[in-house]
PDB file of C-alpha atoms in Angstrom:
ATOM      1  CA  MET A 750      43.593  40.351  -8.887  1.00  0.00           C
ATOM      2  CA  ARG A 751      41.509  37.690  -7.053  1.00  0.00           C
ATOM      3  CA  THR A 752      38.502  38.375  -9.319  1.00  0.00           C
ATOM      4  CA  ILE A 753      40.632  38.035 -12.439  1.00  0.00           C
ATOM      5  CA  PHE A 754      42.020  34.735 -11.121  1.00  0.00           C
ATOM      6  CA  ILE A 755      38.534  33.289 -10.470  1.00  0.00           C
ATOM      7  CA  LEU A 756      37.280  34.332 -13.905  1.00  0.00           C
ATOM      8  CA  SER A 757      40.336  32.810 -15.519  1.00  0.00           C
ATOM      9  CA  LEU A 758      39.774  29.575 -13.589  1.00  0.00           C
ATOM     10  CA  LEU A 759      36.118  29.354 -14.641  1.00  0.00           C
ATOM     11  CA  LEU A 760      37.002  29.980 -18.278  1.00  0.00           C
ATOM     12  CA  ALA A 761      39.660  27.322 -18.126  1.00  0.00           C
ATOM     13  CA  MET A 762      37.209  24.803 -16.672  1.00  0.00           C
ATOM     14  CA  SER A 763      34.359  25.423 -19.132  1.00  0.00           C
ATOM     15  CA  PRO A 764      35.797  23.563 -22.132  1.00  0.00           C
ATOM     16  CA  ALA A 765      36.558  20.546 -19.944  1.00  0.00           C
ATOM     17  CA  VAL A 766      32.963  20.313 -18.717  1.00  0.00           C
ATOM     18  CA  SER A 767      31.557  20.749 -22.209  1.00  0.00           C
ATOM     19  CA  GLY A 768      34.055  18.276 -23.579  1.00  0.00           C
ATOM     20  CA  SER A 769      33.125  15.731 -20.925  1.00  0.00           C
ATOM     21  CA  SER A 770      29.445  16.045 -21.814  1.00  0.00           C
ATOM     22  CA  ALA A 771      30.198  15.726 -25.513  1.00  0.00           C
ATOM     23  CA  ALA A 772      32.446  12.742 -24.815  1.00  0.00           C
ATOM     24  CA  THR A 773      29.636  10.969 -22.945  1.00  0.00           C
ATOM     25  CA  ALA A 774      27.229  11.637 -25.817  1.00  0.00           C
ATOM     26  CA  GLU A 775      29.796  10.168 -28.196  1.00  0.00           C
ATOM     27  CA  LEU A 776      30.206   7.198 -25.844  1.00  0.00           C
ATOM     28  CA  TYR A 777      26.452   6.577 -26.025  1.00  0.00           C
ATOM     29  CA  GLN A 778      26.417   6.913 -29.812  1.00  0.00           C
ATOM     30  CA  SER A 779      29.367   4.554 -30.223  1.00  0.00           C
ATOM     31  CA  ASN A 780      28.268   1.828 -27.812  1.00  0.00           C
ATOM     32  CA  CYS A 781      24.549   2.111 -26.987  1.00  0.00           C
ATOM     33  CA  SER A 782      22.623   3.703 -29.857  1.00  0.00           C
ATOM     34  CA  VAL A 783      23.078   0.679 -32.114  1.00  0.00           C
ATOM     35  CA  CYS A 784      20.476  -1.105 -29.941  1.00  0.00           C
ATOM     36  CA  HIS A 785      18.721   1.628 -27.914  1.00  0.00           C
ATOM     37  CA  GLY A 786      18.512   4.111 -30.792  1.00  0.00           C
ATOM     38  CA  ASP A 787      19.717   7.679 -31.180  1.00  0.00           C
ATOM     39  CA  ALA A 788      16.672   8.928 -29.264  1.00  0.00           C
ATOM     40  CA  GLY A 789      16.894   6.280 -26.513  1.00  0.00           C
ATOM     41  CA  ASP A 790      13.548   4.814 -27.538  1.00  0.00           C
ATOM     42  CA  GLY A 791      14.844   1.397 -28.601  1.00  0.00           C
ATOM     43  CA  ALA A 792      13.823   2.085 -32.218  1.00  0.00           C
ATOM     44  CA  SER A 793      17.068   0.998 -33.835  1.00  0.00           C
ATOM     45  CA  HIS A 794      17.720  -1.218 -36.838  1.00  0.00           C
ATOM     46  CA  ALA A 795      19.135  -3.885 -34.536  1.00  0.00           C
ATOM     47  CA  SER A 796      15.955  -3.979 -32.433  1.00  0.00           C
ATOM     48  CA  GLN A 797      14.085  -5.928 -35.111  1.00  0.00           C
ATOM     49  CA  GLY A 798      16.305  -8.942 -34.543  1.00  0.00           C
ATOM     50  CA  LEU A 799      16.389  -8.870 -30.739  1.00  0.00           C
ATOM     51  CA  ASN A 800      14.011 -10.659 -28.378  1.00  0.00           C
ATOM     52  CA  PRO A 801      13.244  -9.116 -25.972  1.00  0.00           C
ATOM     53  CA  PRO A 802      13.716  -5.783 -27.757  1.00  0.00           C
ATOM     54  CA  PRO A 803      16.110  -3.176 -26.372  1.00  0.00           C
ATOM     55  CA  ARG A 804      14.876  -1.035 -23.505  1.00  0.00           C
ATOM     56  CA  ASP A 805      12.934   2.102 -24.414  1.00  0.00           C
ATOM     57  CA  PHE A 806      14.298   4.644 -21.949  1.00  0.00           C
ATOM     58  CA  THR A 807      11.625   7.174 -22.940  1.00  0.00           C
ATOM     59  CA  ALA A 808       8.619   5.020 -21.932  1.00  0.00           C
ATOM     60  CA  PRO A 809       6.703   6.567 -18.987  1.00  0.00           C
ATOM     61  CA  ALA A 810       6.588   3.168 -17.273  1.00  0.00           C
ATOM     62  CA  TYR A 811      10.375   3.004 -17.259  1.00  0.00           C
ATOM     63  CA  ALA A 812      10.610   6.130 -15.112  1.00  0.00           C
ATOM     64  CA  GLN A 813       8.402   4.395 -12.540  1.00  0.00           C
ATOM     65  CA  THR A 814      10.408   1.175 -12.351  1.00  0.00           C
ATOM     66  CA  SER A 815      13.991   2.275 -12.763  1.00  0.00           C
ATOM     67  CA  SER A 816      16.551   4.648 -11.311  1.00  0.00           C
ATOM     68  CA  ARG A 817      19.980   6.003 -12.087  1.00  0.00           C
ATOM     69  CA  GLU A 818      21.485   3.256  -9.894  1.00  0.00           C
ATOM     70  CA  THR A 819      19.699   0.410 -11.701  1.00  0.00           C
ATOM     71  CA  ILE A 820      20.750   1.803 -15.078  1.00  0.00           C
ATOM     72  CA  ALA A 821      24.380   1.926 -13.953  1.00  0.00           C
ATOM     73  CA  THR A 822      24.088  -1.639 -12.621  1.00  0.00           C
ATOM     74  CA  PHE A 823      22.750  -2.973 -15.943  1.00  0.00           C
ATOM     75  CA  ILE A 824      25.492  -1.168 -17.871  1.00  0.00           C
ATOM     76  CA  ARG A 825      28.099  -2.609 -15.522  1.00  0.00           C
ATOM     77  CA  ASN A 826      26.806  -6.181 -15.210  1.00  0.00           C
ATOM     78  CA  GLY A 827      24.539  -6.670 -18.204  1.00  0.00           C
ATOM     79  CA  LYS A 828      21.055  -8.203 -18.036  1.00  0.00           C
ATOM     80  CA  PRO A 829      20.621 -11.995 -18.262  1.00  0.00           C
ATOM     81  CA  GLY A 830      18.102 -13.204 -20.808  1.00  0.00           C
ATOM     82  CA  THR A 831      18.584 -10.150 -23.031  1.00  0.00           C
ATOM     83  CA  ALA A 832      21.138  -8.885 -25.535  1.00  0.00           C
ATOM     84  CA  MET A 833      22.427  -6.402 -22.939  1.00  0.00           C
ATOM     85  CA  ILE A 834      26.050  -7.317 -22.237  1.00  0.00           C
ATOM     86  CA  ALA A 835      28.261  -6.339 -19.302  1.00  0.00           C
ATOM     87  CA  TRP A 836      30.417  -3.297 -20.085  1.00  0.00           C
ATOM     88  CA  GLN A 837      32.554  -3.293 -16.959  1.00  0.00           C
ATOM     89  CA  THR A 838      35.500  -4.834 -18.803  1.00  0.00           C
ATOM     90  CA  VAL A 839      35.214  -2.304 -21.641  1.00  0.00           C
ATOM     91  CA  LEU A 840      34.312   0.963 -19.925  1.00  0.00           C
ATOM     92  CA  SER A 841      35.820   2.569 -16.872  1.00  0.00           C
ATOM     93  CA  PRO A 842      33.702   3.059 -13.708  1.00  0.00           C
ATOM     94  CA  GLN A 843      33.643   6.789 -14.474  1.00  0.00           C
ATOM     95  CA  ASP A 844      32.418   6.155 -18.025  1.00  0.00           C
ATOM     96  CA  ILE A 845      29.629   3.909 -16.721  1.00  0.00           C
ATOM     97  CA  ASP A 846      28.513   6.483 -14.139  1.00  0.00           C
ATOM     98  CA  GLU A 847      28.523   9.266 -16.723  1.00  0.00           C
ATOM     99  CA  LEU A 848      26.590   7.115 -19.188  1.00  0.00           C
ATOM    100  CA  ALA A 849      23.926   6.404 -16.560  1.00  0.00           C
ATOM    101  CA  ASP A 850      23.641  10.134 -15.814  1.00  0.00           C
ATOM    102  CA  TYR A 851      23.442  10.899 -19.531  1.00  0.00           C
ATOM    103  CA  ILE A 852      20.628   8.382 -20.131  1.00  0.00           C
ATOM    104  CA  VAL A 853      18.608   9.636 -17.164  1.00  0.00           C
ATOM    105  CA  THR A 854      19.048  13.281 -18.131  1.00  0.00           C
ATOM    106  CA  LYS A 855      18.592  12.841 -21.875  1.00  0.00           C
ATOM    107  CA  PHE A 856      15.920  10.175 -22.218  1.00  0.00           C
ATOM    108  CA  VAL A 857      14.122   9.064 -19.034  1.00  0.00           C
ATOM    109  CA  ALA A 858      10.768  10.781 -18.577  1.00  0.00           C
ATOM    110  CA  PRO A 859      10.298  13.073 -15.566  1.00  0.00           C
ATOM    111  CA  ALA A 860       8.876  11.476 -12.450  1.00  0.00           C
ATOM    112  CA  GLN A 861       5.108  11.326 -12.238  1.00  0.00           C
ATOM    113  CA  PRO A 862       3.303  13.767  -9.953  1.00  0.00           C
ATOM    114  CA  LYS A 863       2.832  12.653  -6.383  1.00  0.00           C
ATOM    115  CA  LYS A 864      -0.137  10.362  -6.002  1.00  0.00           C
ATOM    116  CA  THR A 865      -3.119  11.525  -4.007  1.00  0.00           C
ATOM    117  CA  ASP A 866      -4.381   9.632  -0.968  1.00  0.00           C
ATOM    118  CA  LEU A 867      -7.260   8.175  -2.968  1.00  0.00           C
ATOM    119  CA  ASP A 868      -4.850   6.986  -5.659  1.00  0.00           C
ATOM    120  CA  LYS A 869      -2.914   5.110  -2.974  1.00  0.00           C
ATOM    121  CA  ALA A 870      -6.152   3.733  -1.542  1.00  0.00           C
ATOM    122  CA  PHE A 871      -7.120   2.489  -5.000  1.00  0.00           C
ATOM    123  CA  VAL A 872      -3.915   0.434  -5.116  1.00  0.00           C
ATOM    124  CA  LEU A 873      -4.607  -0.956  -1.630  1.00  0.00           C
ATOM    125  CA  TYR A 874      -8.111  -1.952  -2.713  1.00  0.00           C
ATOM    126  CA  GLN A 875      -6.784  -3.696  -5.817  1.00  0.00           C
ATOM    127  CA  GLU A 876      -4.138  -5.569  -3.839  1.00  0.00           C
ATOM    128  CA  ASN A 877      -6.313  -6.668  -0.900  1.00  0.00           C
ATOM    129  CA  CYS A 878     -10.031  -6.374  -1.616  1.00  0.00           C
ATOM    130  CA  SER A 879     -10.875  -6.703  -5.299  1.00  0.00           C
ATOM    131  CA  VAL A 880     -10.182 -10.438  -5.416  1.00  0.00           C
ATOM    132  CA  CYS A 881     -13.428 -10.999  -3.463  1.00  0.00           C
ATOM    133  CA  HIS A 882     -15.368  -7.750  -3.798  1.00  0.00           C
ATOM    134  CA  GLY A 883     -14.604  -7.307  -7.482  1.00  0.00           C
ATOM    135  CA  ASP A 884     -12.973  -4.514  -9.407  1.00  0.00           C
ATOM    136  CA  ASP A 885     -16.318  -2.740  -9.586  1.00  0.00           C
ATOM    137  CA  GLY A 886     -17.251  -3.300  -5.908  1.00  0.00           C
ATOM    138  CA  MET A 887     -20.164  -5.577  -6.802  1.00  0.00           C
ATOM    139  CA  GLY A 888     -18.544  -8.851  -5.715  1.00  0.00           C
ATOM    140  CA  ALA A 889     -16.354 -11.103  -7.845  1.00  0.00           C
ATOM    141  CA  VAL A 890     -18.301 -13.731  -9.788  1.00  0.00           C
ATOM    142  CA  TRP A 891     -16.248 -16.627  -8.424  1.00  0.00           C
ATOM    143  CA  GLY A 892     -16.921 -15.457  -4.849  1.00  0.00           C
ATOM    144  CA  GLN A 893     -20.650 -15.271  -5.386  1.00  0.00           C
ATOM    145  CA  GLU A 894     -20.633 -18.840  -6.693  1.00  0.00           C
ATOM    146  CA  SER A 895     -18.007 -20.494  -4.487  1.00  0.00           C
ATOM    147  CA  LEU A 896     -17.928 -18.855  -1.041  1.00  0.00           C
ATOM    148  CA  ALA A 897     -20.253 -19.863   1.776  1.00  0.00           C
ATOM    149  CA  SER A 898     -21.665 -16.344   1.748  1.00  0.00           C
ATOM    150  CA  ALA A 899     -21.261 -13.941  -1.152  1.00  0.00           C
ATOM    151  CA  PRO A 900     -18.917 -10.964  -0.688  1.00  0.00           C
ATOM    152  CA  ARG A 901     -20.613  -7.661   0.031  1.00  0.00           C
ATOM    153  CA  ASN A 902     -21.919  -5.744  -2.987  1.00  0.00           C
ATOM    154  CA  PHE A 903     -20.971  -2.187  -2.103  1.00  0.00           C
ATOM    155  CA  ARG A 904     -23.148  -0.736  -4.851  1.00  0.00           C
ATOM    156  CA  SER A 905     -26.397  -2.177  -3.482  1.00  0.00           C
ATOM    157  CA  GLU A 906     -28.994  -0.025  -1.752  1.00  0.00           C
ATOM    158  CA  ALA A 907     -28.703  -2.286   1.290  1.00  0.00           C
ATOM    159  CA  SER A 908     -24.997  -1.486   1.625  1.00  0.00           C
ATOM    160  CA  ARG A 909     -25.630   2.233   1.331  1.00  0.00           C
ATOM    161  CA  ARG A 910     -28.329   1.947   3.967  1.00  0.00           C
ATOM    162  CA  GLU A 911     -26.585  -0.395   6.433  1.00  0.00           C
ATOM    163  CA  LEU A 912     -22.897   0.512   6.267  1.00  0.00           C
ATOM    164  CA  ASN A 913     -21.481   3.571   7.970  1.00  0.00           C
ATOM    165  CA  ARG A 914     -17.795   4.394   8.055  1.00  0.00           C
ATOM    166  CA  GLU A 915     -17.243   3.117  11.619  1.00  0.00           C
ATOM    167  CA  ARG A 916     -18.820  -0.271  10.886  1.00  0.00           C
ATOM    168  CA  MET A 917     -16.746  -0.669   7.730  1.00  0.00           C
ATOM    169  CA  ILE A 918     -13.488   0.180   9.520  1.00  0.00           C
ATOM    170  CA  ALA A 919     -14.311  -2.405  12.183  1.00  0.00           C
ATOM    171  CA  ALA A 920     -15.068  -5.051   9.544  1.00  0.00           C
ATOM    172  CA  VAL A 921     -11.836  -4.400   7.639  1.00  0.00           C
ATOM    173  CA  SER A 922      -9.806  -4.339  10.867  1.00  0.00           C
ATOM    174  CA  PHE A 923     -11.235  -7.425  12.584  1.00  0.00           C
ATOM    175  CA  GLY A 924     -13.124  -9.337   9.900  1.00  0.00           C
ATOM    176  CA  ARG A 925     -16.716 -10.550  10.001  1.00  0.00           C
ATOM    177  CA  PRO A 926     -17.305 -13.738  12.064  1.00  0.00           C
ATOM    178  CA  GLY A 927     -19.291 -16.351  10.194  1.00  0.00           C
ATOM    179  CA  THR A 928     -18.285 -14.984   6.803  1.00  0.00           C
ATOM    180  CA  PRO A 929     -15.190 -15.374   4.591  1.00  0.00           C
ATOM    181  CA  MET A 930     -14.233 -11.756   5.375  1.00  0.00           C
ATOM    182  CA  PRO A 931     -10.828 -11.798   7.172  1.00  0.00           C
ATOM    183  CA  GLY A 932      -9.406  -9.050   9.341  1.00  0.00           C
ATOM    184  CA  PHE A 933      -6.648  -6.864   7.934  1.00  0.00           C
ATOM    185  CA  GLY A 934      -5.640  -5.204  11.187  1.00  0.00           C
ATOM    186  CA  THR A 935      -2.328  -7.070  11.271  1.00  0.00           C
ATOM    187  CA  GLN A 936      -1.511  -6.358   7.610  1.00  0.00           C
ATOM    188  CA  LEU A 937      -2.535  -2.736   7.144  1.00  0.00           C
ATOM    189  CA  GLU A 938      -1.934   0.387   9.180  1.00  0.00           C
ATOM    190  CA  PRO A 939      -5.032   2.127  10.664  1.00  0.00           C
ATOM    191  CA  THR A 940      -4.521   5.003   8.232  1.00  0.00           C
ATOM    192  CA  GLN A 941      -4.478   2.563   5.305  1.00  0.00           C
ATOM    193  CA  ILE A 942      -7.682   0.902   6.503  1.00  0.00           C
ATOM    194  CA  GLY A 943      -9.359   4.281   6.804  1.00  0.00           C
ATOM    195  CA  ALA A 944      -8.167   5.205   3.312  1.00  0.00           C
ATOM    196  CA  VAL A 945      -9.521   1.982   1.777  1.00  0.00           C
ATOM    197  CA  VAL A 946     -12.881   2.469   3.478  1.00  0.00           C
ATOM    198  CA  ASP A 947     -13.060   6.049   2.207  1.00  0.00           C
ATOM    199  CA  TYR A 948     -12.169   4.849  -1.291  1.00  0.00           C
ATOM    200  CA  VAL A 949     -14.948   2.234  -1.243  1.00  0.00           C
ATOM    201  CA  ARG A 950     -17.485   4.737   0.063  1.00  0.00           C
ATOM    202  CA  LYS A 951     -16.556   7.397  -2.495  1.00  0.00           C
ATOM    203  CA  THR A 952     -16.184   5.094  -5.495  1.00  0.00           C
ATOM    204  CA  PHE A 953     -18.908   2.473  -5.005  1.00  0.00           C
ATOM    205  CA  MET A 954     -21.375   3.688  -2.389  1.00  0.00           C
ATOM    206  CA  ALA A 955     -21.986   7.276  -3.455  1.00  0.00           C
ATOM    207  CA  ASP A 956     -24.945   8.199  -5.643  1.00  0.00           C
ATOM    208  CA  GLU A 957     -24.521   7.085  -9.245  1.00  0.00           C
ATOM    209  CA  SER A 958     -24.262  10.713 -10.346  1.00  0.00           C
ATOM    210  CA  THR A 959     -21.110  11.169  -8.265  1.00  0.00           C
ATOM    211  CA  GLN A 960     -19.329   7.998  -9.382  1.00  0.00           C
ATOM    212  CA  ALA A 961     -18.129   9.254 -12.745  1.00  0.00           C
ATOM    213  CA  GLY A 962     -15.320  11.348 -11.255  1.00  0.00           C
ATOM    214  CA  GLU A 963     -11.581  10.888 -11.393  1.00  0.00           C
ATOM    215  CA  PHE A 964     -11.646   7.774  -9.222  1.00  0.00           C
ATOM    216  CA  ALA A 965     -14.132   5.815 -11.316  1.00  0.00           C
ATOM    217  CA  ARG A 966     -12.974   2.300 -12.224  1.00  0.00           C
ATOM    218  CA  GLU A 967     -12.701   2.955 -15.951  1.00  0.00           C
ATOM    219  CA  ASP A 968     -10.586   6.070 -15.455  1.00  0.00           C
ATOM    220  CA  HIS A 969      -8.139   4.205 -13.244  1.00  0.00           C
ATOM    221  CA  PHE A 970      -7.707   1.177 -15.476  1.00  0.00           C
ATOM    222  CA  ALA A 971      -7.388   3.245 -18.638  1.00  0.00           C
ATOM    223  CA  SER A 972      -4.898   5.650 -17.121  1.00  0.00           C
ATOM    224  CA  GLY A 973      -1.215   5.292 -17.882  1.00  0.00           C
ATOM    225  CA  GLU A 974      -0.493   5.968 -14.227  1.00  0.00           C
ATOM    226  CA  TYR A 975      -2.347   2.856 -13.046  1.00  0.00           C
ATOM    227  CA  GLN A 976      -0.757   0.657 -15.695  1.00  0.00           C
ATOM    228  CA  SER A 977       2.734   1.989 -14.967  1.00  0.00           C
ATOM    229  CA  LEU A 978       2.665   1.636 -11.179  1.00  0.00           C
ATOM    230  CA  PRO A 979       5.927   0.006 -10.041  1.00  0.00           C
ATOM    231  CA  ILE A 980       6.441  -3.157  -8.025  1.00  0.00           C
ATOM    232  CA  PRO A 981       5.980  -2.392  -4.299  1.00  0.00           C
ATOM    233  CA  GLY A 982       8.962  -1.809  -2.061  1.00  0.00           C
ATOM    234  CA  GLU A 983      11.035  -0.167  -4.820  1.00  0.00           C
ATOM    235  CA  LEU A 984      11.931  -3.644  -6.087  1.00  0.00           C
ATOM    236  CA  VAL A 985      13.138  -4.099  -9.664  1.00  0.00           C
ATOM    237  CA  GLY A 986      12.226  -7.462 -11.149  1.00  0.00           C
ATOM    238  CA  ASN A 987      14.575  -9.538 -13.280  1.00  0.00           C
ATOM    239  CA  PRO A 988      12.419 -11.054 -16.055  1.00  0.00           C
ATOM    240  CA  ALA A 989      15.046 -13.647 -16.994  1.00  0.00           C
ATOM    241  CA  ARG A 990      14.964 -15.148 -13.493  1.00  0.00           C
ATOM    242  CA  GLY A 991      11.190 -14.801 -13.469  1.00  0.00           C
ATOM    243  CA  ASN A 992      10.993 -16.680 -16.743  1.00  0.00           C
ATOM    244  CA  ALA A 993      12.951 -19.617 -15.316  1.00  0.00           C
ATOM    245  CA  PHE A 994      10.645 -19.835 -12.298  1.00  0.00           C
ATOM    246  CA  TYR A 995       7.503 -19.476 -14.418  1.00  0.00           C
ATOM    247  CA  VAL A 996       8.527 -22.317 -16.717  1.00  0.00           C
ATOM    248  CA  ALA A 997       9.337 -24.562 -13.756  1.00  0.00           C
ATOM    249  CA  ASN A 998       6.314 -23.796 -11.582  1.00  0.00           C
ATOM    250  CA  CYS A 999       3.535 -21.840 -13.319  1.00  0.00           C
ATOM    251  CA  VAL A1000       3.203 -23.392 -16.766  1.00  0.00           C
ATOM    252  CA  THR A1001       1.242 -26.404 -15.497  1.00  0.00           C
ATOM    253  CA  CYS A1002      -1.683 -24.115 -14.665  1.00  0.00           C
ATOM    254  CA  HIS A1003      -1.248 -20.879 -16.611  1.00  0.00           C
ATOM    255  CA  GLY A1004       0.288 -22.438 -19.743  1.00  0.00           C
ATOM    256  CA  ILE A1005       3.496 -21.643 -21.560  1.00  0.00           C
ATOM    257  CA  GLU A1006       1.686 -18.886 -23.485  1.00  0.00           C
ATOM    258  CA  GLY A1007       0.056 -17.453 -20.354  1.00  0.00           C
ATOM    259  CA  ASP A1008      -3.412 -18.301 -21.676  1.00  0.00           C
ATOM    260  CA  GLY A1009      -4.528 -20.348 -18.646  1.00  0.00           C
ATOM    261  CA  ASP A1010      -4.399 -23.520 -20.726  1.00  0.00           C
ATOM    262  CA  GLY A1011      -1.777 -25.554 -18.836  1.00  0.00           C
ATOM    263  CA  PRO A1012      -1.921 -29.337 -18.401  1.00  0.00           C
ATOM    264  CA  ARG A1013      -3.665 -29.042 -14.997  1.00  0.00           C
ATOM    265  CA  ALA A1014      -6.090 -26.313 -16.051  1.00  0.00           C
ATOM    266  CA  TYR A1015      -8.837 -28.759 -17.018  1.00  0.00           C
ATOM    267  CA  PHE A1016      -8.972 -30.129 -13.465  1.00  0.00           C
ATOM    268  CA  ILE A1017      -9.135 -26.731 -11.752  1.00  0.00           C
ATOM    269  CA  PHE A1018     -12.210 -24.643 -10.985  1.00  0.00           C
ATOM    270  CA  PRO A1019     -12.276 -21.712 -11.224  1.00  0.00           C
ATOM    271  CA  ARG A1020      -9.904 -21.972 -14.180  1.00  0.00           C
ATOM    272  CA  PRO A1021      -6.394 -20.464 -13.878  1.00  0.00           C
ATOM    273  CA  ARG A1022      -5.996 -16.836 -14.906  1.00  0.00           C
ATOM    274  CA  ASN A1023      -5.704 -16.212 -18.650  1.00  0.00           C
ATOM    275  CA  PHE A1024      -3.162 -13.393 -18.832  1.00  0.00           C
ATOM    276  CA  LEU A1025      -3.964 -12.760 -22.505  1.00  0.00           C
ATOM    277  CA  ASP A1026      -7.620 -11.956 -21.909  1.00  0.00           C
ATOM    278  CA  PRO A1027      -8.292  -8.260 -22.655  1.00  0.00           C
ATOM    279  CA  ALA A1028     -10.147  -7.800 -19.356  1.00  0.00           C
ATOM    280  CA  THR A1029      -7.218  -9.296 -17.466  1.00  0.00           C
ATOM    281  CA  ARG A1030      -4.740  -7.056 -19.263  1.00  0.00           C
ATOM    282  CA  GLU A1031      -6.888  -4.090 -18.317  1.00  0.00           C
ATOM    283  CA  ILE A1032      -6.944  -4.741 -14.568  1.00  0.00           C
ATOM    284  CA  LEU A1033      -3.542  -6.329 -13.871  1.00  0.00           C
ATOM    285  CA  ASN A1034      -0.598  -4.073 -13.195  1.00  0.00           C
ATOM    286  CA  ARG A1035       2.648  -4.822 -11.370  1.00  0.00           C
ATOM    287  CA  PRO A1036       1.337  -4.179  -7.804  1.00  0.00           C
ATOM    288  CA  ARG A1037      -1.661  -6.424  -8.306  1.00  0.00           C
ATOM    289  CA  LEU A1038       0.387  -9.200  -9.877  1.00  0.00           C
ATOM    290  CA  PHE A1039       2.896  -8.969  -7.036  1.00  0.00           C
ATOM    291  CA  ALA A1040       0.128  -9.184  -4.417  1.00  0.00           C
ATOM    292  CA  GLY A1041      -1.574 -12.138  -6.114  1.00  0.00           C
ATOM    293  CA  ILE A1042       1.652 -14.099  -6.425  1.00  0.00           C
ATOM    294  CA  LYS A1043       2.740 -13.344  -2.882  1.00  0.00           C
ATOM    295  CA  GLN A1044      -0.586 -13.779  -1.058  1.00  0.00           C
ATOM    296  CA  GLY A1045      -2.339 -16.242  -3.331  1.00  0.00           C
ATOM    297  CA  VAL A1046      -5.988 -15.895  -4.363  1.00  0.00           C
ATOM    298  CA  ILE A1047      -8.745 -16.878  -1.978  1.00  0.00           C
ATOM    299  CA  GLY A1048     -11.121 -19.442  -3.475  1.00  0.00           C
ATOM    300  CA  LYS A1049      -8.688 -20.507  -6.183  1.00  0.00           C
ATOM    301  CA  GLU A1050      -5.799 -22.951  -6.336  1.00  0.00           C
ATOM    302  CA  MET A1051      -3.358 -20.085  -6.690  1.00  0.00           C
ATOM    303  CA  PRO A1052      -1.004 -20.580  -3.715  1.00  0.00           C
ATOM    304  CA  ALA A1053       0.662 -17.899  -1.631  1.00  0.00           C
ATOM    305  CA  TRP A1054       4.221 -18.026  -2.939  1.00  0.00           C
ATOM    306  CA  GLY A1055       5.303 -15.534  -0.305  1.00  0.00           C
ATOM    307  CA  LYS A1056       5.580 -18.468   2.100  1.00  0.00           C
ATOM    308  CA  VAL A1057       8.433 -20.031   0.137  1.00  0.00           C
ATOM    309  CA  LEU A1058       9.886 -17.157  -1.925  1.00  0.00           C
ATOM    310  CA  ASN A1059      11.380 -13.826  -0.914  1.00  0.00           C
ATOM    311  CA  ASP A1060      10.084 -10.519  -2.266  1.00  0.00           C
ATOM    312  CA  GLN A1061      12.828 -10.256  -4.885  1.00  0.00           C
ATOM    313  CA  ASP A1062      11.909 -13.663  -6.314  1.00  0.00           C
ATOM    314  CA  ILE A1063       8.271 -12.562  -6.506  1.00  0.00           C
ATOM    315  CA  ALA A1064       9.304  -9.282  -8.138  1.00  0.00           C
ATOM    316  CA  ASP A1065      11.191 -11.275 -10.798  1.00  0.00           C
ATOM    317  CA  ILE A1066       8.094 -13.372 -11.602  1.00  0.00           C
ATOM    318  CA  THR A1067       5.921 -10.247 -11.598  1.00  0.00           C
ATOM    319  CA  GLU A1068       8.154  -8.486 -14.110  1.00  0.00           C
ATOM    320  CA  TYR A1069       8.251 -11.527 -16.389  1.00  0.00           C
ATOM    321  CA  VAL A1070       4.477 -12.031 -16.430  1.00  0.00           C
ATOM    322  CA  TYR A1071       3.814  -8.307 -16.849  1.00  0.00           C
ATOM    323  CA  GLY A1072       6.338  -7.842 -19.646  1.00  0.00           C
ATOM    324  CA  MET A1073       5.608 -11.109 -21.457  1.00  0.00           C
ATOM    325  CA  PHE A1074       1.800 -11.326 -21.231  1.00  0.00           C
ATOM    326  CA  ILE A1075       0.168  -8.180 -19.816  1.00  0.00           C
ATOM    327  CA  ARG A1076       2.117  -5.444 -21.607  1.00  0.00           C
ATOM    328  CA  PRO A1077       4.347  -7.260 -24.122  1.00  0.00           C
ATOM    329  CA  SER A1078       4.828  -4.130 -26.229  1.00  0.00           C
ATOM    330  CA  GLU A1079       6.470  -2.098 -23.439  1.00  0.00           C
TER     331      GLU A1079
END
């Protein structure tokens, strides 16, 4: 008798579950697909008249920068600066939660595979070292021309001959007296310092025949994984707020179009970053933008905004610059 009762209960529940799922799909079709499209890719008829265009939930980058909670928040409260309205006065809390689950399950790409240690070290190098040592480890051009002593060229025979792992860890930890090289011992964990050193040695200081592997510069910059890395600290930037700050504080140097042609640009050397330059678009992702805005750029007039802004403010600016200038099509 108990078995019959359980089977009867399960059969009775099945149509309700199926109906709920179908109801959520209908809810999406009735309220969301007109902008986000039937396939969740933002390719709707309405998208042609919207600026910025509706979110493409299927983009790999979106899986890196969003979550079920952020989707529910945007459905509930809307998104300033876009056509996304607040639905909390139209839909019930349960409807909003079920819609968020439906979008994640139906459209959002699966999470990327876990990054290797060298992938993480690559990000650390880009955020902390490349501004002086260059993306290719040969020393940034501005540093060679402007600093009292040129940054180390890791690809030189002298570096391969003189630098062992212990000496490099000491230099990264404590800096090099009499040179522009600062110490990072108070900013990075010992394991992070060791990882960055290993990355430099493997990527730049190995024999040329071994440098064409998976951690070569070109492979990283061309990869979707590098370009889709999220803002650090699991922060989600608000491009509308970032836009307001950019217009008020960044346009004078970087220009309203992001081309480095602002009113003050002609009095600044090196010139402000041109975000539209193909080389810049290749090397700048969200983590690197975030680091540059927060910490400033040594040898340039780019200030460290982290002294006056909190991380969320910086994330907002990062998302605006990335979405408007670096990857405007995403």
